[in-house]
Amino acid sequence: MLPVQSFLNFIAQNQLFTQNDRLLVAVSGGRDSVVLAHLLKQAGFNFGIAHCNFQLRIDEAQAEQAFTSQLADALTVPFHTISFDTQTYARQNGISTQMAARDLRYTWFEQIRNEHGYSYIAVAHHQNDSVETILLNLTRGTGIAGMHGILPQNGYLVRPLLFLNRDEIDTIVDQNGLHFMEDSSNASSKYARNKIRHQVIPPLKELNPKLEETFDRNMERFRELELLLNHQLEQLKQQMMVQVGDEIHLHISAVKSLYPQRLLLYGLLHPYGFSEPVIEDVMASLDKHAGRVFESQGFVLLLDRDKLILSKRRERPGPVLIHQNDHEVYYSQFKITLLHDDSPLIIRDNPMALSANADKLIFPLTIRSWQEGDYFCPMGMKGKKKLSDFFVNEKIPLHQKDQIPILINGNGEVIWIAGHRPDERYKVSEHTEKVIIFELYKLNL
């Protein structure tokens, strides 16, 4: 007898799917996925079988592909299969064979799900897989998220076999005379998971024969702790993380009041790609001089005077030429328009616009980011000022400096720090005969 009622109860308790859903079931041909396929069939679910041939164990792989095809025929369900050159993919991407196989199969599963209208992808992970995952995470270092084991659902991926352990699956196979294929690589100790399975778990089961049940209870507690932590983090995000334009500001006083500080600050910043060592560096820098910058893959965190400023990481924009007949040009996240005028129109008190004496302009002009040594003659002031000093005086954060468009004349002089201050040398007076009006627009990218 197959434990169909327990299977249905687990699916219902975790709200995995219903009889109205179509499932794509990943079947390797091993005992776990074979049991899952038979349970789904006996429970009356609508599903198809997907099998990957990774061409790693040539003879075994061909036999497994033939076996899963026959299983699909026996269960009268659709069959999808594909062969991968896994080793070449691993080499080209600089990853392990195991990681390559994982990438290939899940990408293909999602493709088949979309093409054939399946609601979910079902895989045959069970309780022992979850135990192994936790032990692996512990050896590598982990937080609460690494202690909750394998979840019953992750998006379109469902794991309806997590109510069973390996011994129970073996009993089901024996009692029901189910045929399956044995993967010889499961016996190899060169893989970390297999070492955990064959060398670590057996002694633990001697200490506690109900190891899987104990881990299952512990995992449930860790899931509850994770829910509690996530709830608190969500509240902290709303209280502390203030959206200012395309930046997020966190006041340092609020960061210092966090307890436990490292755990909560990590929870707030980790979604933006900041690692634990970087978070610890941020904490150690809170009482030091402003201007320190921390970077993740996609974001920049600036330690300002009284706050942390989080923004998307932007590459330093390349220069853009402006020709005399241009009416608009695009630079990074900005659009600059040009209007030629014969009247000496003077634009005052608008940092997003500039009236320039056209007779002094040497085309092509250039829009670029600032460079060390750049200087200009600020409008309304006598003498020169370095752009670096101007940025300091204007309290412009370090991470924003590279994004400010600088309008450069053909002779190399600064005409305009766009959005901030024009140069005195290019101002318009009543004697000016021709004017070009530049306007700066911020694009919502």
XYZ file of C-alpha atoms in Angstrom:
445
model
C 0.000 0.000 0.000
C 1.177 3.480 -0.819
C 0.707 6.121 1.944
C -1.660 8.142 -0.220
C -3.623 9.747 2.628
C -0.473 10.967 4.406
C 0.727 12.259 1.035
C -2.525 14.174 0.479
C -2.477 15.524 4.038
C 1.058 16.899 3.592
C 0.113 18.530 0.282
C -2.989 20.122 1.836
C -1.238 21.279 5.032
C 1.448 23.041 3.006
C -0.955 24.218 0.273
C 1.372 22.891 -2.429
C -1.128 22.235 -5.243
C -4.633 20.932 -5.964
C -6.273 18.386 -8.254
C -6.831 21.221 -10.741
C -3.092 21.786 -11.206
C -0.849 20.096 -13.769
C 2.513 18.980 -12.414
C 5.835 18.442 -14.153
C 7.588 15.729 -12.139
C 11.383 15.462 -12.240
C 12.173 11.729 -12.445
C 15.771 10.519 -12.504
C 14.737 6.879 -12.326
C 15.953 6.525 -8.729
C 13.799 5.197 -5.922
C 12.724 8.615 -4.555
C 11.387 10.029 -7.821
C 9.792 6.675 -8.743
C 7.885 6.642 -5.433
C 6.772 10.243 -6.045
C 5.481 9.393 -9.529
C 3.510 6.388 -8.233
C 2.043 8.393 -5.340
C 0.882 11.149 -7.685
C -0.685 8.594 -10.022
C -2.525 6.742 -7.274
C -3.705 10.042 -5.737
C -5.215 11.016 -9.102
C -3.097 14.042 -9.974
C -2.534 15.235 -13.534
C 1.188 15.217 -14.292
C 3.949 14.620 -16.814
C 7.443 13.218 -16.322
C 10.653 15.122 -17.140
C 13.995 13.314 -17.350
C 17.496 14.727 -17.951
C 20.341 12.720 -19.459
C 23.523 14.465 -18.324
C 25.770 12.065 -20.296
C 28.072 11.600 -17.299
C 27.719 7.821 -16.895
C 27.067 6.864 -20.512
C 25.719 3.315 -20.119
C 23.777 4.051 -16.936
C 22.424 7.311 -18.365
C 21.020 5.562 -21.449
C 19.428 2.875 -19.284
C 17.883 5.478 -16.954
C 16.454 7.385 -19.900
C 14.880 4.217 -21.309
C 13.551 3.250 -17.857
C 11.863 6.605 -17.218
C 10.307 6.518 -20.694
C 8.848 3.085 -19.902
C 7.648 4.358 -16.514
C 5.807 7.231 -18.194
C 4.184 4.751 -20.605
C 3.169 2.481 -17.714
C 1.624 5.398 -15.834
C 0.105 6.792 -19.086
C 1.512 10.281 -18.567
C 3.394 12.641 -20.945
C 7.163 12.189 -21.127
C 9.747 14.928 -21.729
C 13.450 14.226 -22.026
C 16.660 16.005 -23.012
C 20.384 15.254 -23.187
C 23.038 17.716 -21.990
C 26.765 17.992 -22.583
C 27.224 18.692 -18.890
C 31.011 18.568 -18.749
C 31.408 21.103 -21.559
C 28.895 23.427 -19.875
C 30.778 23.106 -16.571
C 34.089 23.897 -18.278
C 32.717 26.897 -20.161
C 31.180 28.384 -17.015
C 33.971 27.493 -14.597
C 31.701 25.538 -12.248
C 31.549 22.003 -10.876
C 29.830 19.206 -12.771
C 27.187 18.982 -10.030
C 26.448 22.701 -10.230
C 26.327 22.531 -14.032
C 23.801 19.683 -13.889
C 21.680 21.655 -11.432
C 21.707 24.800 -13.600
C 20.878 22.857 -16.756
C 18.027 20.823 -15.328
C 16.202 23.613 -13.518
C 16.472 25.950 -16.507
C 15.035 23.223 -18.728
C 12.307 22.299 -16.218
C 11.123 25.917 -16.185
C 11.181 26.018 -19.989
C 9.035 22.866 -20.221
C 6.684 24.170 -17.521
C 6.039 27.330 -19.523
C 5.821 25.661 -22.934
C 3.402 22.911 -21.864
C 1.294 24.748 -19.307
C 2.336 22.924 -16.147
C 1.444 24.665 -12.889
C 4.352 23.410 -10.780
C 7.599 21.447 -10.931
C 7.614 18.586 -8.403
C 10.901 17.131 -7.150
C 11.459 14.157 -4.844
C 13.443 15.628 -1.948
C 12.674 13.877 1.343
C 13.509 14.383 5.033
C 17.029 12.954 4.789
C 17.873 15.407 2.011
C 16.834 18.185 4.370
C 19.006 16.798 7.192
C 21.985 16.572 4.820
C 21.409 20.151 3.666
C 21.442 21.484 7.237
C 24.631 19.580 8.091
C 26.305 20.850 4.913
C 25.247 24.413 5.737
C 26.655 24.076 9.252
C 30.045 22.995 7.907
C 30.130 26.009 5.558
C 28.731 28.542 8.019
C 25.101 29.619 8.011
C 22.415 31.757 9.593
C 18.808 31.004 10.489
C 17.834 30.607 6.818
C 20.331 27.764 6.457
C 18.829 25.934 9.427
C 15.261 25.560 8.208
C 16.197 22.779 5.796
C 14.574 22.266 2.422
C 11.241 24.061 2.209
C 8.121 22.310 0.860
C 7.680 25.087 -1.715
C 9.877 27.653 -3.417
C 7.946 29.513 -6.092
C 6.901 27.011 -8.768
C 9.069 24.285 -7.211
C 7.228 21.900 -4.859
C 8.530 19.026 -2.739
C 5.591 16.809 -1.749
C 7.800 13.935 -0.520
C 9.207 15.786 2.509
C 6.853 13.902 4.824
C 8.925 10.717 4.294
C 12.448 9.719 5.314
C 14.778 7.394 3.408
C 13.913 4.296 5.471
C 10.196 4.854 4.887
C 10.791 5.214 1.147
C 12.766 1.946 1.134
C 9.845 0.225 2.888
C 7.355 1.588 0.313
C 9.554 0.336 -2.541
C 9.875 -3.138 -1.006
C 6.216 -3.534 -0.032
C 4.932 -2.407 -3.426
C 7.566 -4.125 -5.560
C 8.498 -0.883 -7.298
C 11.338 -0.979 -9.819
C 13.939 1.771 -9.939
C 17.446 2.496 -11.213
C 20.406 2.676 -8.826
C 22.695 5.672 -9.412
C 26.251 4.431 -8.845
C 27.475 7.970 -8.092
C 25.411 7.954 -4.878
C 27.949 5.554 -3.372
C 30.930 7.786 -4.182
C 32.490 9.702 -1.285
C 34.066 12.363 -3.495
C 30.934 14.499 -3.162
C 30.413 16.407 0.113
C 26.741 15.420 0.362
C 27.601 11.742 -0.002
C 30.201 12.033 2.764
C 27.526 13.499 5.029
C 25.116 10.730 3.998
C 27.474 7.778 4.457
C 29.955 8.911 7.105
C 28.243 11.503 9.315
C 24.567 10.584 9.543
C 24.970 6.858 10.488
C 26.812 7.652 13.769
C 24.232 10.349 14.532
C 21.438 7.823 13.991
C 23.141 5.520 16.470
C 22.840 8.313 19.021
C 19.262 9.088 17.973
C 17.423 6.479 15.870
C 14.678 9.077 15.246
C 17.151 11.602 13.855
C 14.939 12.697 10.946
C 11.950 13.341 13.221
C 14.118 15.355 15.611
C 15.571 17.412 12.770
C 12.083 17.928 11.362
C 10.899 19.411 14.681
C 14.015 21.571 14.924
C 13.536 22.775 11.352
C 9.990 23.820 12.181
C 11.281 25.871 15.129
C 13.901 27.531 12.948
C 11.247 28.337 10.343
C 9.178 30.026 13.051
C 12.244 31.956 14.247
C 12.901 33.029 10.667
C 9.296 34.241 10.330
C 9.681 36.224 13.560
C 12.982 37.748 12.397
C 11.568 38.624 8.971
C 8.550 40.265 10.610
C 10.821 42.413 12.781
C 13.029 43.266 9.792
C 9.985 44.355 7.803
C 8.990 46.701 10.620
C 12.543 48.063 10.860
C 12.649 48.667 7.097
C 9.512 50.794 7.310
C 10.815 52.699 10.337
C 14.471 53.163 9.363
C 14.930 52.948 5.596
C 13.757 56.278 4.170
C 13.400 56.571 0.392
C 14.911 59.846 -0.844
C 14.732 59.985 -4.639
C 16.632 56.954 -5.893
C 18.484 56.555 -2.588
C 17.668 54.923 0.743
C 18.812 56.714 3.907
C 19.411 55.059 7.300
C 20.205 57.367 10.211
C 23.318 56.239 12.061
C 21.681 56.863 15.446
C 18.960 54.338 14.533
C 21.565 51.835 13.299
C 23.462 52.147 16.595
C 20.269 51.433 18.546
C 19.725 48.076 16.826
C 20.040 45.047 19.097
C 21.441 42.583 18.254
C 23.107 45.014 15.857
C 25.007 42.634 13.562
C 22.034 40.298 13.029
C 19.539 43.069 12.288
C 21.849 45.244 10.180
C 22.786 42.160 8.167
C 19.082 41.423 7.676
C 18.483 44.972 6.416
C 21.461 45.143 4.043
C 21.925 41.551 2.879
C 19.043 41.850 0.339
C 21.231 44.454 -1.397
C 24.143 42.028 -1.705
C 26.265 43.071 1.287
C 28.126 40.166 2.899
C 28.643 39.584 6.614
C 32.314 40.757 6.594
C 31.228 44.009 4.913
C 28.450 44.497 7.500
C 31.012 44.064 10.285
C 33.225 46.639 8.551
C 30.270 49.049 8.393
C 29.617 48.588 12.120
C 33.269 49.235 12.968
C 33.214 52.443 10.878
C 30.083 54.091 12.313
C 32.038 56.337 14.711
C 34.791 57.167 12.234
C 35.128 59.838 9.569
C 32.406 60.221 6.970
C 33.064 59.393 3.334
C 33.769 55.675 3.657
C 32.195 53.697 0.805
C 31.152 50.027 0.898
C 30.240 48.158 -2.256
C 28.269 45.053 -3.180
C 27.645 43.584 -6.613
C 24.884 46.043 -7.441
C 24.827 48.678 -4.692
C 26.940 51.300 -2.942
C 26.652 52.190 0.755
C 28.103 55.564 1.757
C 28.892 56.452 5.354
C 27.791 60.096 5.460
C 27.958 62.450 8.439
C 24.804 61.313 10.195
C 23.416 58.617 7.926
C 24.134 55.667 5.685
C 23.167 56.293 2.055
C 22.279 53.268 -0.059
C 22.072 53.598 -3.838
C 22.349 51.510 -6.972
C 25.857 51.037 -8.209
C 26.364 52.931 -11.439
C 29.361 52.674 -13.705
C 31.198 55.918 -14.403
C 29.513 57.167 -17.611
C 31.566 57.530 -20.772
C 31.861 60.933 -22.495
C 29.230 62.090 -25.015
C 29.893 64.643 -27.778
C 27.474 67.503 -28.496
C 27.551 68.842 -32.049
C 26.347 72.296 -33.083
C 23.192 71.038 -34.817
C 22.148 68.683 -31.998
C 18.838 69.389 -30.288
C 19.128 66.747 -27.569
C 21.659 64.243 -26.298
C 21.537 61.502 -23.673
C 24.118 61.009 -20.956
C 23.757 58.272 -18.329
C 20.374 58.864 -16.639
C 19.999 62.370 -18.094
C 18.687 64.070 -21.210
C 20.195 67.423 -22.227
C 18.302 69.622 -24.702
C 19.747 72.543 -26.707
C 17.782 75.600 -27.844
C 19.472 78.175 -30.116
C 18.216 81.732 -29.508
C 19.173 85.123 -30.924
C 17.924 87.028 -27.876
C 20.119 87.372 -24.783
C 17.815 85.284 -22.583
C 19.217 84.890 -19.090
C 18.047 81.994 -16.947
C 18.487 82.646 -13.259
C 17.958 80.481 -10.169
C 17.395 77.289 -12.133
C 20.258 74.819 -11.674
C 18.683 72.520 -14.288
C 19.073 75.090 -17.084
C 21.896 77.201 -18.498
C 22.018 80.237 -20.798
C 25.446 80.249 -22.452
C 27.091 82.790 -24.734
C 27.063 80.896 -28.053
C 29.959 82.911 -29.503
C 32.288 81.498 -26.850
C 31.373 77.860 -27.488
C 33.738 75.691 -29.522
C 32.008 72.625 -30.937
C 31.908 69.747 -30.475
C 31.241 70.154 -26.763
C 31.597 67.192 -24.415
C 29.469 65.901 -21.562
C 31.538 63.804 -19.174
C 32.082 63.079 -15.499
C 34.522 65.167 -13.473
C 38.247 64.503 -13.536
C 40.952 65.182 -10.987
C 42.346 68.664 -11.655
C 39.142 70.052 -13.211
C 38.409 73.636 -12.183
C 35.900 76.332 -13.117
C 35.046 79.951 -12.366
C 31.791 79.757 -10.362
C 29.084 82.144 -11.540
C 28.977 85.237 -9.342
C 32.386 84.621 -7.805
C 35.886 85.833 -8.551
C 38.684 83.423 -9.220
C 38.855 79.697 -9.866
C 37.742 76.703 -7.831
C 38.596 73.051 -8.188
C 35.573 70.856 -8.825
C 36.708 68.565 -6.010
C 36.569 71.513 -3.566
C 33.209 72.632 -4.962
C 31.751 69.168 -4.337
C 33.016 69.232 -0.741
C 31.579 72.716 -0.123
C 28.240 71.681 -1.625
C 28.254 68.518 0.532
C 27.758 66.310 -2.528
C 28.205 62.657 -1.477
C 31.179 60.839 -2.933
C 29.069 58.253 -4.769
C 27.118 61.001 -6.596
C 30.099 62.940 -7.927
C 30.840 60.584 -10.821
C 27.223 60.808 -12.015
C 27.056 64.619 -12.298
C 27.230 65.751 -15.961
C 30.022 68.250 -16.614
C 29.655 70.324 -19.813
C 33.085 70.905 -21.382
C 33.941 73.414 -24.115
C 36.004 72.441 -27.150
C 39.007 74.183 -25.555
C 38.745 71.991 -22.433
C 37.157 74.588 -20.126
C 34.249 73.708 -17.850
C 31.066 75.480 -18.974
C 28.555 74.056 -16.507
C 28.363 71.670 -13.583
C 24.946 70.532 -14.742
C 22.312 70.737 -12.064
C 24.564 72.818 -9.805
C 26.521 75.856 -11.064
C 27.490 77.493 -14.400
C 30.857 79.042 -15.213
C 31.212 82.836 -15.033
C 33.156 82.931 -18.326
C 30.149 81.817 -20.399
C 27.447 83.980 -18.827
C 24.994 85.941 -20.955
C 24.863 89.752 -20.763
C 22.932 92.471 -22.596
C 25.781 92.568 -25.125
C 25.485 88.880 -25.987
C 24.261 88.339 -29.537
C 23.607 84.588 -29.635
C 22.526 82.264 -26.837
C 22.265 78.509 -26.484
C 19.977 77.311 -23.715
C 20.829 73.927 -22.219
C 18.237 72.103 -20.121
C 18.890 69.026 -18.001
C 16.234 66.353 -17.411
C 16.557 63.395 -15.048
C 15.283 60.196 -16.671
C 13.396 57.548 -14.723
C 15.514 54.508 -15.602
